[in-house]
Coordinates of C-alpha atoms in Angstrom, one line a residue:
M1 CA 21.6 -18.3 -12.7
S2 CA 23.5 -21.0 -10.8
M3 CA 23.3 -21.4 -7.0
R4 CA 27.0 -20.5 -6.8
S5 CA 26.6 -17.2 -8.6
E6 CA 23.5 -16.4 -6.4
Y7 CA 25.6 -17.0 -3.3
E8 CA 28.3 -14.8 -4.7
D9 CA 25.7 -12.1 -5.2
Y10 CA 24.7 -12.6 -1.6
L11 CA 28.3 -12.2 -0.4
A12 CA 28.7 -9.1 -2.5
R13 CA 25.5 -7.6 -1.2
R14 CA 26.6 -8.4 2.4
E15 CA 29.9 -6.5 1.9
H16 CA 28.0 -3.6 0.4
L17 CA 25.7 -3.4 3.4
K18 CA 28.7 -3.2 5.7
T19 CA 29.7 0.1 4.2
T20 CA 26.2 1.4 3.2
P21 CA 23.7 0.7 5.9
M22 CA 20.1 0.7 4.8
A23 CA 17.4 2.6 6.6
G24 CA 14.7 0.5 8.2
V25 CA 13.2 -0.8 11.3
W26 CA 16.1 -3.1 12.1
M27 CA 18.5 -0.2 11.8
N28 CA 16.5 1.8 14.4
Q29 CA 16.9 -0.9 17.1
E30 CA 19.9 -1.2 19.3
S31 CA 20.3 -4.4 21.2
R32 CA 21.4 -3.9 24.8
Y33 CA 21.9 -6.3 27.6
V34 CA 18.9 -7.1 29.7
K35 CA 19.2 -8.6 33.2
P36 CA 17.6 -12.1 32.8
F37 CA 14.5 -12.9 34.8
Q38 CA 12.0 -15.6 35.6
M39 CA 8.9 -15.1 33.4
Y40 CA 7.0 -17.9 35.1
G41 CA 8.0 -21.1 36.8
N42 CA 10.6 -22.9 34.7
L43 CA 10.5 -20.3 31.9
Y44 CA 13.2 -17.6 31.9
Y45 CA 14.0 -14.6 29.7
V46 CA 17.7 -14.5 28.5
G47 CA 17.4 -12.2 25.5
D48 CA 18.5 -8.7 24.9
S49 CA 16.5 -5.5 24.6
W50 CA 15.4 -6.3 21.0
V51 CA 15.8 -9.9 20.0
C52 CA 14.3 -12.4 22.4
A53 CA 15.8 -15.7 23.8
H54 CA 14.2 -17.9 26.4
I55 CA 15.3 -20.9 28.5
V56 CA 13.0 -23.7 29.7
D57 CA 14.3 -25.9 32.4
T58 CA 12.9 -29.3 31.6
G59 CA 14.3 -31.0 34.7
N60 CA 16.7 -33.0 32.4
G61 CA 18.4 -30.3 30.4
L62 CA 17.6 -26.8 29.1
I63 CA 15.8 -25.8 25.9
L64 CA 17.0 -22.5 24.5
F65 CA 14.5 -20.8 22.1
D66 CA 16.5 -18.8 19.6
A67 CA 20.2 -18.0 19.6
G68 CA 20.4 -14.2 19.5
N69 CA 21.7 -11.8 16.9
C70 CA 25.0 -12.0 15.0
G71 CA 27.9 -9.7 15.9
N72 CA 28.2 -6.8 18.4
G73 CA 28.8 -9.1 21.3
A74 CA 25.4 -10.8 21.0
T75 CA 26.6 -14.3 21.8
A76 CA 28.6 -13.0 24.8
M77 CA 25.4 -11.3 26.1
L78 CA 23.4 -14.5 25.7
I79 CA 26.0 -16.6 27.5
Q80 CA 26.2 -14.1 30.3
A81 CA 22.4 -13.9 30.6
I82 CA 22.2 -17.7 30.9
W83 CA 24.8 -17.7 33.7
E84 CA 23.2 -14.8 35.5
A85 CA 19.8 -16.6 35.3
G86 CA 21.4 -19.3 37.4
F87 CA 22.1 -21.9 34.7
N88 CA 25.2 -23.4 33.1
P89 CA 25.2 -22.8 29.3
A90 CA 26.7 -26.3 28.9
D91 CA 23.3 -27.7 30.0
V92 CA 21.6 -26.3 26.9
K93 CA 20.8 -29.6 25.3
W94 CA 18.4 -28.3 22.6
L95 CA 18.3 -25.1 20.6
V96 CA 14.9 -24.4 18.9
L97 CA 15.0 -21.7 16.2
S98 CA 11.9 -19.6 15.4
H99 CA 13.1 -19.1 11.8
G100 CA 16.2 -18.8 9.7
H101 CA 17.0 -15.1 9.7
V102 CA 20.4 -14.1 11.0
D103 CA 19.1 -12.0 13.9
H104 CA 17.9 -15.2 15.6
I105 CA 20.6 -17.7 14.9
G106 CA 23.8 -15.9 15.9
A107 CA 25.1 -18.3 18.7
V108 CA 24.1 -21.6 16.9
N109 CA 27.6 -22.6 15.9
F110 CA 29.0 -21.7 19.3
F111 CA 26.6 -23.9 21.2
R112 CA 27.0 -26.8 18.8
R113 CA 30.8 -26.7 18.9
M114 CA 31.2 -25.9 22.6
F115 CA 28.5 -28.0 24.2
G116 CA 27.2 -30.4 21.5
T117 CA 23.8 -28.7 21.6
K118 CA 21.2 -30.2 19.1
I119 CA 19.8 -27.7 16.7
Y120 CA 16.1 -27.6 15.6
L121 CA 14.8 -25.6 12.6
G122 CA 11.7 -25.6 10.5
A123 CA 12.3 -27.9 7.5
P124 CA 11.6 -25.2 4.8
D125 CA 14.2 -22.9 6.3
A126 CA 16.7 -25.7 6.5
E127 CA 16.2 -26.1 2.7
M128 CA 16.6 -22.4 2.3
F129 CA 20.0 -22.6 3.9
R130 CA 21.0 -25.3 1.5
T131 CA 19.7 -23.7 -1.7
K132 CA 19.2 -20.0 -1.1
P133 CA 21.5 -19.0 1.8
E134 CA 21.2 -15.3 0.8
Y135 CA 17.6 -15.4 2.1
S136 CA 18.9 -15.6 5.6
I137 CA 19.9 -11.9 5.6
I138 CA 16.9 -9.7 5.7
Q139 CA 16.7 -6.6 3.5
E140 CA 17.0 -3.9 6.1
S141 CA 19.6 -5.7 8.3
T142 CA 23.3 -5.1 8.7
D143 CA 23.8 -8.3 10.7
Y144 CA 26.0 -11.0 9.1
M145 CA 26.7 -14.6 9.7
D146 CA 29.9 -16.0 8.2
E147 CA 28.8 -19.6 8.3
L148 CA 25.4 -21.1 8.2
F149 CA 24.6 -24.6 9.5
E150 CA 22.7 -27.8 8.9
P151 CA 20.2 -28.5 11.7
D152 CA 20.2 -31.8 13.6
V153 CA 16.4 -31.9 13.3
E154 CA 14.2 -30.4 10.6
I155 CA 10.9 -29.6 12.2
Q156 CA 7.8 -30.7 10.3
D157 CA 4.2 -29.4 10.6
G158 CA 2.5 -31.2 13.5
D159 CA 5.6 -32.6 15.1
K160 CA 5.4 -33.4 18.8
I161 CA 8.9 -33.6 20.4
F162 CA 9.9 -34.4 24.0
F163 CA 12.8 -32.4 25.4
G164 CA 13.5 -33.9 28.8
G165 CA 10.2 -33.7 30.6
T166 CA 8.7 -31.1 28.3
E167 CA 6.6 -32.0 25.2
V168 CA 6.5 -29.3 22.5
Q169 CA 3.8 -29.2 19.8
F170 CA 5.1 -27.7 16.6
Y171 CA 3.3 -26.1 13.6
L172 CA 4.8 -24.5 10.5
V173 CA 3.4 -21.0 10.0
P174 CA 5.0 -19.7 6.8
G175 CA 4.9 -16.0 6.2
H176 CA 7.9 -14.2 7.6
T177 CA 9.9 -17.1 6.2
E178 CA 8.6 -20.4 4.7
G179 CA 10.0 -22.3 7.7
T180 CA 8.7 -20.1 10.6
I181 CA 7.4 -22.2 13.4
A182 CA 4.8 -21.8 16.1
C183 CA 5.0 -24.0 19.1
F184 CA 3.1 -24.7 22.4
F185 CA 4.2 -26.3 25.6
D186 CA 3.5 -26.3 29.4
V187 CA 5.5 -24.6 32.1
T188 CA 4.9 -24.9 35.9
D189 CA 5.7 -23.1 39.1
G190 CA 5.2 -26.2 41.1
R191 CA 1.6 -25.4 41.9
E192 CA 0.0 -24.4 38.6
T193 CA 0.6 -25.2 35.0
K194 CA 0.4 -22.6 32.3
R195 CA 0.4 -23.1 28.5
V196 CA 3.0 -21.1 26.5
G197 CA 2.5 -20.1 22.9
Y198 CA 5.4 -19.0 20.6
Y199 CA 4.9 -17.5 17.1
G200 CA 8.3 -17.4 15.4
G201 CA 8.2 -14.4 13.1
F202 CA 5.7 -11.5 12.7
G203 CA 7.6 -9.1 10.4
F204 CA 6.1 -7.9 7.1
N205 CA 9.4 -6.9 5.7
T206 CA 9.5 -10.1 3.7
L207 CA 6.1 -9.4 2.2
Q208 CA 7.1 -6.3 0.4
K209 CA 6.7 -6.2 -3.4
E210 CA 10.5 -5.9 -4.1
F211 CA 11.4 -8.8 -1.8
L212 CA 8.7 -11.1 -3.2
Q213 CA 9.6 -10.3 -6.8
E214 CA 13.3 -10.8 -6.1
F215 CA 12.8 -14.1 -4.3
G216 CA 10.4 -15.8 -6.7
D217 CA 6.9 -14.9 -5.7
P218 CA 5.8 -12.3 -8.3
E219 CA 2.1 -13.0 -7.6
Y220 CA 2.6 -12.2 -3.9
K221 CA 1.1 -15.5 -2.8
M222 CA 3.0 -15.5 0.5
R223 CA 0.8 -12.7 1.8
Q224 CA -2.3 -14.9 1.8
V225 CA -0.1 -17.8 3.2
Y226 CA 0.8 -15.6 6.1
L227 CA -2.9 -14.8 6.8
D228 CA -3.7 -18.5 6.7
S229 CA -0.9 -19.2 9.1
I230 CA -2.3 -16.7 11.7
K231 CA -5.7 -18.3 11.4
K232 CA -4.1 -21.8 11.8
V233 CA -2.9 -21.2 15.4
R234 CA -5.0 -18.3 16.5
D235 CA -7.4 -20.3 18.6
Q236 CA -4.8 -22.3 20.5
K237 CA -5.1 -22.1 24.3
V238 CA -2.3 -19.8 25.4
D239 CA -1.8 -18.5 29.0
I240 CA 1.7 -17.0 28.4
F241 CA 2.6 -15.4 25.0
M242 CA 6.4 -15.9 24.5
P243 CA 7.7 -13.2 22.1
N244 CA 10.5 -13.4 19.6
H245 CA 11.0 -9.6 19.7
T246 CA 10.4 -7.6 22.8
V247 CA 7.9 -5.3 21.1
N248 CA 5.5 -8.2 20.6
V249 CA 4.4 -8.1 24.3
N250 CA 6.0 -4.9 25.5
L251 CA 8.4 -7.1 27.4
L252 CA 10.6 -4.5 28.9
E253 CA 7.6 -2.5 30.3
K254 CA 6.2 -5.7 31.8
R255 CA 9.5 -6.6 33.3
R256 CA 9.6 -3.2 35.0
Y257 CA 6.0 -3.7 36.2
M258 CA 7.0 -7.1 37.8
L259 CA 9.8 -5.3 39.7
E260 CA 7.5 -2.6 40.9
H261 CA 4.7 -5.0 41.8
P262 CA 6.1 -8.1 43.4
G263 CA 3.7 -11.0 43.3
E264 CA 2.0 -9.8 40.1
N265 CA 2.8 -11.3 36.7
P266 CA 1.7 -9.4 33.6
F267 CA 3.0 -12.2 31.4
V268 CA 0.2 -14.5 32.5
D269 CA -2.6 -13.2 30.2
D270 CA -4.9 -15.6 28.4
E271 CA -6.0 -12.9 26.0
A272 CA -2.7 -11.6 24.9
W273 CA -2.0 -14.3 22.2
K274 CA -5.4 -13.9 20.4
K275 CA -5.3 -10.1 20.6
Y276 CA -1.8 -9.8 19.1
L277 CA -2.5 -12.3 16.3
D278 CA -5.8 -10.5 15.5
R279 CA -3.9 -7.2 15.4
K280 CA -1.3 -8.7 13.0
Y281 CA -4.0 -10.2 10.8
E282 CA -5.8 -6.8 10.5
D283 CA -2.5 -5.0 9.9
L284 CA -1.6 -7.4 7.1
L285 CA -5.1 -7.0 5.5
K286 CA -4.6 -3.2 5.6
L287 CA -1.1 -3.5 4.1
I288 CA -2.4 -5.7 1.3
S289 CA -5.2 -3.3 0.6
E290 CA -2.8 -0.3 0.5
L291 CA -0.5 -2.1 -1.9
E292 CA -3.3 -3.2 -4.2
N293 CA -4.6 0.4 -4.3
K294 CA -1.2 1.6 -5.3
K295 CA -1.0 -0.9 -8.0
I296 CA -4.4 0.1 -9.4
S297 CA -3.5 3.8 -9.2
A298 CA -0.2 3.2 -11.0
G299 CA -2.0 1.3 -13.8
A300 CA -4.7 4.0 -14.2

């Protein structure tokens, strides 16, 4: 099948989803505006109630981590949150994407065209956009992006990149997508420095049998790749676990706690990173075991 016909299939599938929503975890989440807040020092939350976005003030421009969802006013919510956090969206010099699914890349083209923002994406997901653009829409999603993009920088495993005065260490952690990134950097409140850890995609939806068979992994090798990715970065020193979906760290509950307990910061937790990655590792082992048992039972 040619790339052109595959893309046509993708477009047809997208049109079908517009009129026939599929049940799934993404359909059960409604993104709502969240008042932005300072997580710690020069790190700010500007995402919504479901899909996260963060700003880091480097002292010489802003880094935006992830670009929000597509449609339903998501870009407008993101721009408003940046303004309300006390920043000018025009100062977003760099936009770092956790991975290439449409629920995290919605405002990319807006930032590039409006402000000249440079776009950073894991190299395997940049290749996915070029050759398999249909992979950018996840199975259970009804989010759509009419135009993908070519990133300015394709992130490679082990890259260290300076953004203003902030150095970010990148790793590729394939699993949710092949180009999912993890990254680590320092933030400061002027007195202390804390290490932030970001893991770009935890969902198992792309590890299901049907998905892997459809997209060229009939032996389900990506499941083991995902396990190896977790082990790869699990022992990094992380003081603040920066989520890419609010559920990763119970972000909304912790935000409420901060409001009710001024002077306390539940996001500063040097155990949260390891605990969550360990939980996802165990959950994936359990999922693999259950799927294997079903396969054995079906063949009996």
